[in-house]
Amino acid sequence: MAELLSKRAYEESIAKTRDQRMEWWREARYGMFVHFGLYSQIGRQEWAMSVENWDVKEYEKLADTFLPEPGAPRKWAELAKKAGMKYMVLTTRHHEGFSLWDSKVNPYNSVNYGCKRDIVREFVDACHEYGLKVGFYSSLMDWHHPDGWRCAFDTEARRRFTQYIKELNRELMTNYGKIDILWYDVSAPMESWEGWDSLELNQMVRGLQPDIIINNRSKLEEDFSTPEEQITAGDKDWEACMTFNGISWGYVDSVQAAPYSYNAQGILRMLCQVASGGGNLLLNIGPAPDGSVPPEAVGPLTQVGQWLSENGAAVYGKKLPTPCHGTPSAICSTTYDGEKLYLWAKITPPNGEIALGGFDTPLKSVRKLSDGSPVEFTQKGHRIVLKAAAPDPIANVTVYELTFDGEIRHEHCSDYPQLHGGYQHFVK
Ligand code: GLC
């Protein structure tokens, strides 16, 4: 192995290649998270073994009944493609410690037990079949390995355990071809990158996969941050990971989860939020014990995929923080690519007019994004009024592409319209 770089040298080194490595990811915007493991059979949550105080020997029995149907990963990828997603991240081994691949380091795996299949291999093949980038989720925490907790206070146990984690990830980075994303989770019980030997671990990973991008959960900043169950823009690359129902990452009963699950408009709202903040959305499904996709997710994901096929320019590709200060209208949100302002109208007013305040730059043209049809508008001072097009038939979110004559200057109007026409910000 090449000489181990110091933290400073390592971070300088990966900074040099970050833009090239991240280019596809920054344009992809949208991926599918898949939480699948022994916990899927329990149907309560992926933390069941821990929060429900399972006896390890009792929990291990779930390995014999881990029986996903043949072709299950292909169904996940098929749905991700239909949804307009560009990459997938699979829990290759969650905190329960069960590996979904043919591991020589961890015999507690899906080739030795249950279905006796390499689910990771099937997942990678499915991603390739559907032209999706490949992401591996890899938990650092482990409730099955005897050193998984002792490592926090026993030097020898820590050495053994960090070596175990390193070898698990070496297998994943060696045996499945090009891997695009390594998505670490829960660096516990050690609490520092030094405790995890993350510097050595990640240099090994990057040595095997030079173009890979790594998240921030091995206690090193790496390539992107991971706000969870919230959409909070970061000052560097960031990806919001979200459950589909706000309840569990793992499978829960579909009929009972459906009322809590996102509909198409809820997913579009998140896509607008991440795109307007220059981040990504990793939206989760928790397949059932047989590997089937949760039916409550299929409709909304497919609907959004159809919408994206006509309005993708407002989501995918380079996006900058929106130039609008505050929202130019309660019924609209915006995304921005540095040239076009995309106005997402969630409501089409009955009088057929969408009015926007605060724009100090002349508006040149407006098109309905989905079909390119021109949209009539007026602009008097800072007030723009669009003649609304027919509402989008797929998800009732209609996107207008606005082209301004130069840099967009926008200020949220004051609360007192009588003040200088409401725009004291622009008055010299
Ligand atoms: C949290 C949960 C873990 C889940 C992860 C997804 O870390 O502990 O179960 O896989 O979020 O981001």
Short mmCIF file of N, CA and C in Angstrom, two decimals, residues 63-175:
data_model
loop_
_atom_site.label_atom_id
_atom_site.label_comp_id
_atom_site.label_asym_id
_atom_site.label_seq_id
_atom_site.Cartn_x
_atom_site.Cartn_y
_atom_site.Cartn_z
N ALA A 63 -31.35 -15.00 10.24
CA ALA A 63 -30.52 -15.23 9.04
C ALA A 63 -31.06 -16.40 8.22
N ASP A 64 -31.59 -17.42 8.92
CA ASP A 64 -32.10 -18.60 8.19
C ASP A 64 -33.39 -18.30 7.43
N THR A 65 -34.10 -17.28 7.87
CA THR A 65 -35.37 -16.96 7.18
C THR A 65 -35.23 -15.68 6.35
N PHE A 66 -33.99 -15.30 6.03
CA PHE A 66 -33.75 -14.15 5.16
C PHE A 66 -33.89 -14.63 3.71
N LEU A 67 -35.06 -14.45 3.12
CA LEU A 67 -35.36 -15.12 1.84
C LEU A 67 -35.94 -14.16 0.81
N PRO A 68 -35.17 -13.16 0.40
CA PRO A 68 -35.67 -12.27 -0.67
C PRO A 68 -35.88 -13.07 -1.96
N GLU A 69 -36.94 -12.75 -2.66
CA GLU A 69 -37.24 -13.41 -3.94
C GLU A 69 -36.09 -13.15 -4.93
N PRO A 70 -35.81 -14.12 -5.80
CA PRO A 70 -34.84 -13.85 -6.88
C PRO A 70 -35.29 -12.63 -7.69
N GLY A 71 -34.33 -11.77 -8.02
CA GLY A 71 -34.68 -10.60 -8.84
C GLY A 71 -35.14 -9.40 -8.05
N ALA A 72 -35.18 -9.52 -6.71
CA ALA A 72 -35.66 -8.38 -5.91
C ALA A 72 -34.85 -7.12 -6.17
N PRO A 73 -33.50 -7.16 -6.14
CA PRO A 73 -32.73 -5.93 -6.39
C PRO A 73 -33.03 -5.31 -7.75
N ARG A 74 -33.38 -6.18 -8.71
CA ARG A 74 -33.70 -5.65 -10.05
C ARG A 74 -34.99 -4.82 -9.99
N LYS A 75 -35.92 -5.25 -9.13
CA LYS A 75 -37.16 -4.48 -8.98
C LYS A 75 -36.88 -3.11 -8.36
N TRP A 76 -35.91 -3.09 -7.44
CA TRP A 76 -35.58 -1.80 -6.79
C TRP A 76 -35.02 -0.83 -7.85
N ALA A 77 -34.12 -1.40 -8.68
CA ALA A 77 -33.46 -0.55 -9.69
C ALA A 77 -34.46 -0.10 -10.76
N GLU A 78 -35.36 -1.00 -11.11
CA GLU A 78 -36.39 -0.66 -12.11
C GLU A 78 -37.23 0.52 -11.62
N LEU A 79 -37.59 0.49 -10.33
CA LEU A 79 -38.40 1.58 -9.76
C LEU A 79 -37.58 2.86 -9.68
N ALA A 80 -36.32 2.73 -9.28
CA ALA A 80 -35.45 3.92 -9.19
C ALA A 80 -35.33 4.60 -10.55
N LYS A 81 -35.20 3.79 -11.58
CA LYS A 81 -35.09 4.35 -12.95
C LYS A 81 -36.38 5.05 -13.34
N LYS A 82 -37.49 4.37 -13.07
CA LYS A 82 -38.81 4.96 -13.39
C LYS A 82 -39.02 6.26 -12.61
N ALA A 83 -38.41 6.33 -11.42
CA ALA A 83 -38.62 7.49 -10.55
C ALA A 83 -37.79 8.69 -10.99
N GLY A 84 -36.88 8.47 -11.95
CA GLY A 84 -36.01 9.56 -12.38
C GLY A 84 -34.79 9.71 -11.51
N MET A 85 -34.53 8.68 -10.70
CA MET A 85 -33.34 8.69 -9.84
C MET A 85 -32.12 8.31 -10.67
N LYS A 86 -30.94 8.80 -10.22
CA LYS A 86 -29.72 8.59 -11.03
C LYS A 86 -28.72 7.68 -10.33
N TYR A 87 -28.94 7.40 -9.05
CA TYR A 87 -28.02 6.52 -8.34
C TYR A 87 -28.78 5.81 -7.22
N MET A 88 -28.15 4.76 -6.69
CA MET A 88 -28.75 3.99 -5.60
C MET A 88 -27.70 3.73 -4.53
N VAL A 89 -28.17 3.65 -3.28
CA VAL A 89 -27.28 3.30 -2.16
C VAL A 89 -27.95 2.17 -1.38
N LEU A 90 -27.29 1.02 -1.30
CA LEU A 90 -27.85 -0.17 -0.61
C LEU A 90 -27.12 -0.40 0.71
N THR A 91 -27.90 -0.74 1.74
CA THR A 91 -27.29 -1.15 3.01
C THR A 91 -26.64 -2.52 2.82
N THR A 92 -25.35 -2.51 2.55
CA THR A 92 -24.65 -3.78 2.32
C THR A 92 -24.50 -4.56 3.63
N ARG A 93 -24.40 -3.81 4.74
CA ARG A 93 -24.35 -4.41 6.10
C ARG A 93 -24.78 -3.32 7.06
N HIS A 94 -25.88 -3.53 7.73
CA HIS A 94 -26.37 -2.52 8.66
C HIS A 94 -25.81 -2.79 10.05
N HIS A 95 -26.27 -2.07 11.05
CA HIS A 95 -25.69 -2.20 12.40
C HIS A 95 -25.82 -3.63 12.94
N GLU A 96 -26.76 -4.41 12.40
CA GLU A 96 -26.98 -5.79 12.89
C GLU A 96 -25.79 -6.69 12.56
N GLY A 97 -24.94 -6.26 11.62
CA GLY A 97 -23.71 -6.99 11.34
C GLY A 97 -23.82 -8.07 10.30
N PHE A 98 -24.99 -8.20 9.65
CA PHE A 98 -25.22 -9.25 8.65
C PHE A 98 -24.83 -8.73 7.27
N SER A 99 -23.87 -9.35 6.62
CA SER A 99 -23.40 -8.88 5.31
C SER A 99 -24.24 -9.45 4.19
N LEU A 100 -24.66 -8.60 3.27
CA LEU A 100 -25.49 -9.06 2.14
C LEU A 100 -24.61 -9.49 0.97
N TRP A 101 -23.37 -9.89 1.26
CA TRP A 101 -22.49 -10.30 0.16
C TRP A 101 -21.66 -11.50 0.59
N ASP A 102 -20.95 -12.09 -0.40
CA ASP A 102 -20.15 -13.30 -0.17
C ASP A 102 -18.86 -12.91 0.54
N SER A 103 -18.97 -12.66 1.83
CA SER A 103 -17.82 -12.17 2.59
C SER A 103 -17.00 -13.32 3.16
N LYS A 104 -15.68 -13.24 2.98
CA LYS A 104 -14.78 -14.23 3.61
C LYS A 104 -14.38 -13.74 4.99
N VAL A 105 -14.63 -12.49 5.26
CA VAL A 105 -14.25 -11.88 6.54
C VAL A 105 -15.38 -12.04 7.55
N ASN A 106 -16.62 -12.03 7.02
CA ASN A 106 -17.80 -12.12 7.89
C ASN A 106 -18.69 -13.27 7.43
N PRO A 107 -18.56 -14.47 8.05
CA PRO A 107 -19.35 -15.62 7.62
C PRO A 107 -20.85 -15.43 7.83
N TYR A 108 -21.21 -14.47 8.66
CA TYR A 108 -22.64 -14.14 8.94
C TYR A 108 -23.14 -13.32 7.75
N ASN A 109 -23.49 -14.05 6.69
CA ASN A 109 -23.81 -13.32 5.45
C ASN A 109 -24.84 -14.06 4.64
N SER A 110 -25.36 -13.39 3.59
CA SER A 110 -26.52 -13.92 2.83
C SER A 110 -26.16 -15.03 1.87
N VAL A 111 -24.85 -15.35 1.75
CA VAL A 111 -24.46 -16.52 0.92
C VAL A 111 -24.40 -17.77 1.78
N ASN A 112 -24.09 -17.58 3.07
CA ASN A 112 -24.01 -18.74 3.98
C ASN A 112 -25.35 -19.06 4.65
N TYR A 113 -26.25 -18.11 4.65
CA TYR A 113 -27.54 -18.31 5.35
C TYR A 113 -28.72 -17.92 4.45
N GLY A 114 -29.89 -18.41 4.84
CA GLY A 114 -31.13 -17.96 4.19
C GLY A 114 -31.13 -18.20 2.70
N CYS A 115 -31.22 -17.15 1.92
CA CYS A 115 -31.37 -17.26 0.44
C CYS A 115 -30.11 -17.82 -0.21
N LYS A 116 -29.01 -17.77 0.53
CA LYS A 116 -27.71 -18.23 0.02
C LYS A 116 -27.37 -17.59 -1.33
N ARG A 117 -27.60 -16.26 -1.37
CA ARG A 117 -27.28 -15.48 -2.57
C ARG A 117 -26.50 -14.23 -2.20
N ASP A 118 -25.73 -13.76 -3.18
CA ASP A 118 -24.95 -12.51 -3.00
C ASP A 118 -25.84 -11.35 -3.46
N ILE A 119 -26.53 -10.75 -2.52
CA ILE A 119 -27.50 -9.68 -2.83
C ILE A 119 -26.77 -8.44 -3.35
N VAL A 120 -25.57 -8.19 -2.85
CA VAL A 120 -24.80 -7.04 -3.33
C VAL A 120 -24.47 -7.22 -4.81
N ARG A 121 -24.10 -8.41 -5.19
CA ARG A 121 -23.81 -8.69 -6.61
C ARG A 121 -25.07 -8.42 -7.45
N GLU A 122 -26.21 -8.91 -6.97
CA GLU A 122 -27.46 -8.72 -7.73
C GLU A 122 -27.80 -7.23 -7.81
N PHE A 123 -27.50 -6.50 -6.73
CA PHE A 123 -27.77 -5.05 -6.70
C PHE A 123 -26.88 -4.33 -7.72
N VAL A 124 -25.62 -4.66 -7.72
CA VAL A 124 -24.68 -4.00 -8.65
C VAL A 124 -25.08 -4.30 -10.09
N ASP A 125 -25.42 -5.57 -10.37
CA ASP A 125 -25.84 -5.93 -11.73
C ASP A 125 -27.10 -5.15 -12.14
N ALA A 126 -28.02 -4.99 -11.18
CA ALA A 126 -29.27 -4.27 -11.48
C ALA A 126 -29.00 -2.80 -11.74
N CYS A 127 -28.11 -2.20 -10.96
CA CYS A 127 -27.74 -0.79 -11.20
C CYS A 127 -27.16 -0.65 -12.61
N HIS A 128 -26.29 -1.56 -12.98
CA HIS A 128 -25.70 -1.49 -14.32
C HIS A 128 -26.77 -1.65 -15.40
N GLU A 129 -27.69 -2.60 -15.19
CA GLU A 129 -28.74 -2.83 -16.19
C GLU A 129 -29.58 -1.58 -16.42
N TYR A 130 -29.80 -0.81 -15.36
CA TYR A 130 -30.66 0.38 -15.49
C TYR A 130 -29.88 1.68 -15.57
N GLY A 131 -28.56 1.56 -15.71
CA GLY A 131 -27.74 2.77 -15.91
C GLY A 131 -27.70 3.68 -14.70
N LEU A 132 -27.67 3.05 -13.52
CA LEU A 132 -27.66 3.83 -12.27
C LEU A 132 -26.29 3.69 -11.62
N LYS A 133 -25.81 4.78 -11.01
CA LYS A 133 -24.55 4.73 -10.28
C LYS A 133 -24.72 3.88 -9.02
N VAL A 134 -23.60 3.27 -8.58
CA VAL A 134 -23.63 2.28 -7.51
C VAL A 134 -23.13 2.85 -6.19
N GLY A 135 -23.97 2.79 -5.16
CA GLY A 135 -23.57 3.27 -3.84
C GLY A 135 -23.69 2.16 -2.81
N PHE A 136 -22.68 2.05 -1.95
CA PHE A 136 -22.71 1.06 -0.86
C PHE A 136 -22.80 1.81 0.47
N TYR A 137 -23.84 1.52 1.22
CA TYR A 137 -23.93 1.93 2.62
C TYR A 137 -23.13 0.90 3.43
N SER A 138 -22.33 1.39 4.38
CA SER A 138 -21.47 0.48 5.18
C SER A 138 -21.45 0.99 6.61
N SER A 139 -22.12 0.25 7.51
CA SER A 139 -22.16 0.70 8.89
C SER A 139 -20.82 0.46 9.59
N LEU A 140 -20.37 1.42 10.39
CA LEU A 140 -19.17 1.19 11.20
C LEU A 140 -19.55 0.48 12.50
N MET A 141 -20.73 0.78 12.98
CA MET A 141 -21.20 0.14 14.21
C MET A 141 -21.62 -1.30 13.90
N ASP A 142 -21.45 -2.19 14.89
CA ASP A 142 -21.78 -3.61 14.65
C ASP A 142 -22.22 -4.25 15.97
N TRP A 143 -23.48 -4.74 15.97
CA TRP A 143 -24.03 -5.33 17.19
C TRP A 143 -23.82 -6.83 17.25
N HIS A 144 -23.17 -7.40 16.23
CA HIS A 144 -23.00 -8.85 16.21
C HIS A 144 -21.57 -9.26 16.56
N HIS A 145 -20.60 -8.45 16.13
CA HIS A 145 -19.19 -8.77 16.34
C HIS A 145 -18.82 -8.60 17.82
N PRO A 146 -18.15 -9.56 18.43
CA PRO A 146 -17.89 -9.49 19.88
C PRO A 146 -17.08 -8.27 20.30
N ASP A 147 -16.32 -7.68 19.37
CA ASP A 147 -15.55 -6.48 19.71
C ASP A 147 -16.30 -5.20 19.36
N GLY A 148 -17.52 -5.33 18.88
CA GLY A 148 -18.28 -4.19 18.36
C GLY A 148 -18.55 -3.13 19.39
N TRP A 149 -18.53 -3.49 20.66
CA TRP A 149 -18.67 -2.46 21.71
C TRP A 149 -17.41 -2.40 22.57
N ARG A 150 -16.75 -3.54 22.74
CA ARG A 150 -15.54 -3.57 23.59
C ARG A 150 -14.45 -2.68 22.99
N CYS A 151 -14.55 -2.44 21.67
CA CYS A 151 -13.51 -1.67 20.98
C CYS A 151 -13.38 -0.26 21.55
N ALA A 152 -14.42 0.18 22.27
CA ALA A 152 -14.40 1.56 22.78
C ALA A 152 -13.47 1.72 23.97
N PHE A 153 -13.14 0.59 24.64
CA PHE A 153 -12.30 0.77 25.84
C PHE A 153 -11.24 -0.30 25.99
N ASP A 154 -11.06 -1.12 24.96
CA ASP A 154 -10.04 -2.18 25.02
C ASP A 154 -9.16 -2.05 23.78
N THR A 155 -7.89 -1.74 23.99
CA THR A 155 -7.01 -1.42 22.85
C THR A 155 -6.93 -2.56 21.84
N GLU A 156 -6.77 -3.78 22.37
CA GLU A 156 -6.66 -4.94 21.47
C GLU A 156 -7.98 -5.15 20.71
N ALA A 157 -9.09 -4.96 21.42
CA ALA A 157 -10.40 -5.13 20.77
C ALA A 157 -10.57 -4.08 19.69
N ARG A 158 -10.07 -2.84 19.97
CA ARG A 158 -10.19 -1.78 18.96
C ARG A 158 -9.34 -2.12 17.75
N ARG A 159 -8.17 -2.66 17.97
CA ARG A 159 -7.30 -3.01 16.84
C ARG A 159 -7.98 -4.09 15.99
N ARG A 160 -8.51 -5.11 16.68
CA ARG A 160 -9.17 -6.21 15.95
C ARG A 160 -10.38 -5.68 15.18
N PHE A 161 -11.17 -4.83 15.86
CA PHE A 161 -12.44 -4.40 15.25
C PHE A 161 -12.22 -3.45 14.08
N THR A 162 -11.30 -2.51 14.21
CA THR A 162 -11.06 -1.58 13.09
C THR A 162 -10.46 -2.33 11.91
N GLN A 163 -9.67 -3.37 12.20
CA GLN A 163 -9.13 -4.20 11.11
C GLN A 163 -10.27 -4.96 10.42
N TYR A 164 -11.21 -5.45 11.23
CA TYR A 164 -12.39 -6.16 10.68
C TYR A 164 -13.17 -5.24 9.75
N ILE A 165 -13.44 -4.03 10.22
CA ILE A 165 -14.19 -3.05 9.41
C ILE A 165 -13.42 -2.73 8.14
N LYS A 166 -12.10 -2.61 8.26
CA LYS A 166 -11.28 -2.30 7.08
C LYS A 166 -11.39 -3.42 6.06
N GLU A 167 -11.32 -4.67 6.53
CA GLU A 167 -11.34 -5.81 5.60
C GLU A 167 -12.72 -5.99 4.97
N LEU A 168 -13.78 -5.69 5.73
CA LEU A 168 -15.13 -5.74 5.14
C LEU A 168 -15.20 -4.76 3.95
N ASN A 169 -14.71 -3.55 4.19
CA ASN A 169 -14.80 -2.53 3.14
C ASN A 169 -13.82 -2.82 2.01
N ARG A 170 -12.72 -3.49 2.30
CA ARG A 170 -11.81 -3.89 1.23
C ARG A 170 -12.49 -4.86 0.27
N GLU A 171 -13.25 -5.79 0.85
CA GLU A 171 -13.99 -6.75 -0.01
C GLU A 171 -14.96 -6.01 -0.91
N LEU A 172 -15.69 -5.06 -0.32
CA LEU A 172 -16.71 -4.33 -1.10
C LEU A 172 -16.06 -3.50 -2.20
N MET A 173 -14.87 -2.97 -1.92
CA MET A 173 -14.20 -2.09 -2.89
C MET A 173 -13.42 -2.88 -3.93
N THR A 174 -13.27 -4.20 -3.68
CA THR A 174 -12.44 -5.03 -4.57
C THR A 174 -13.27 -5.93 -5.48
N ASN A 175 -14.38 -6.47 -4.96
CA ASN A 175 -15.02 -7.60 -5.64
C ASN A 175 -16.21 -7.26 -6.53
#
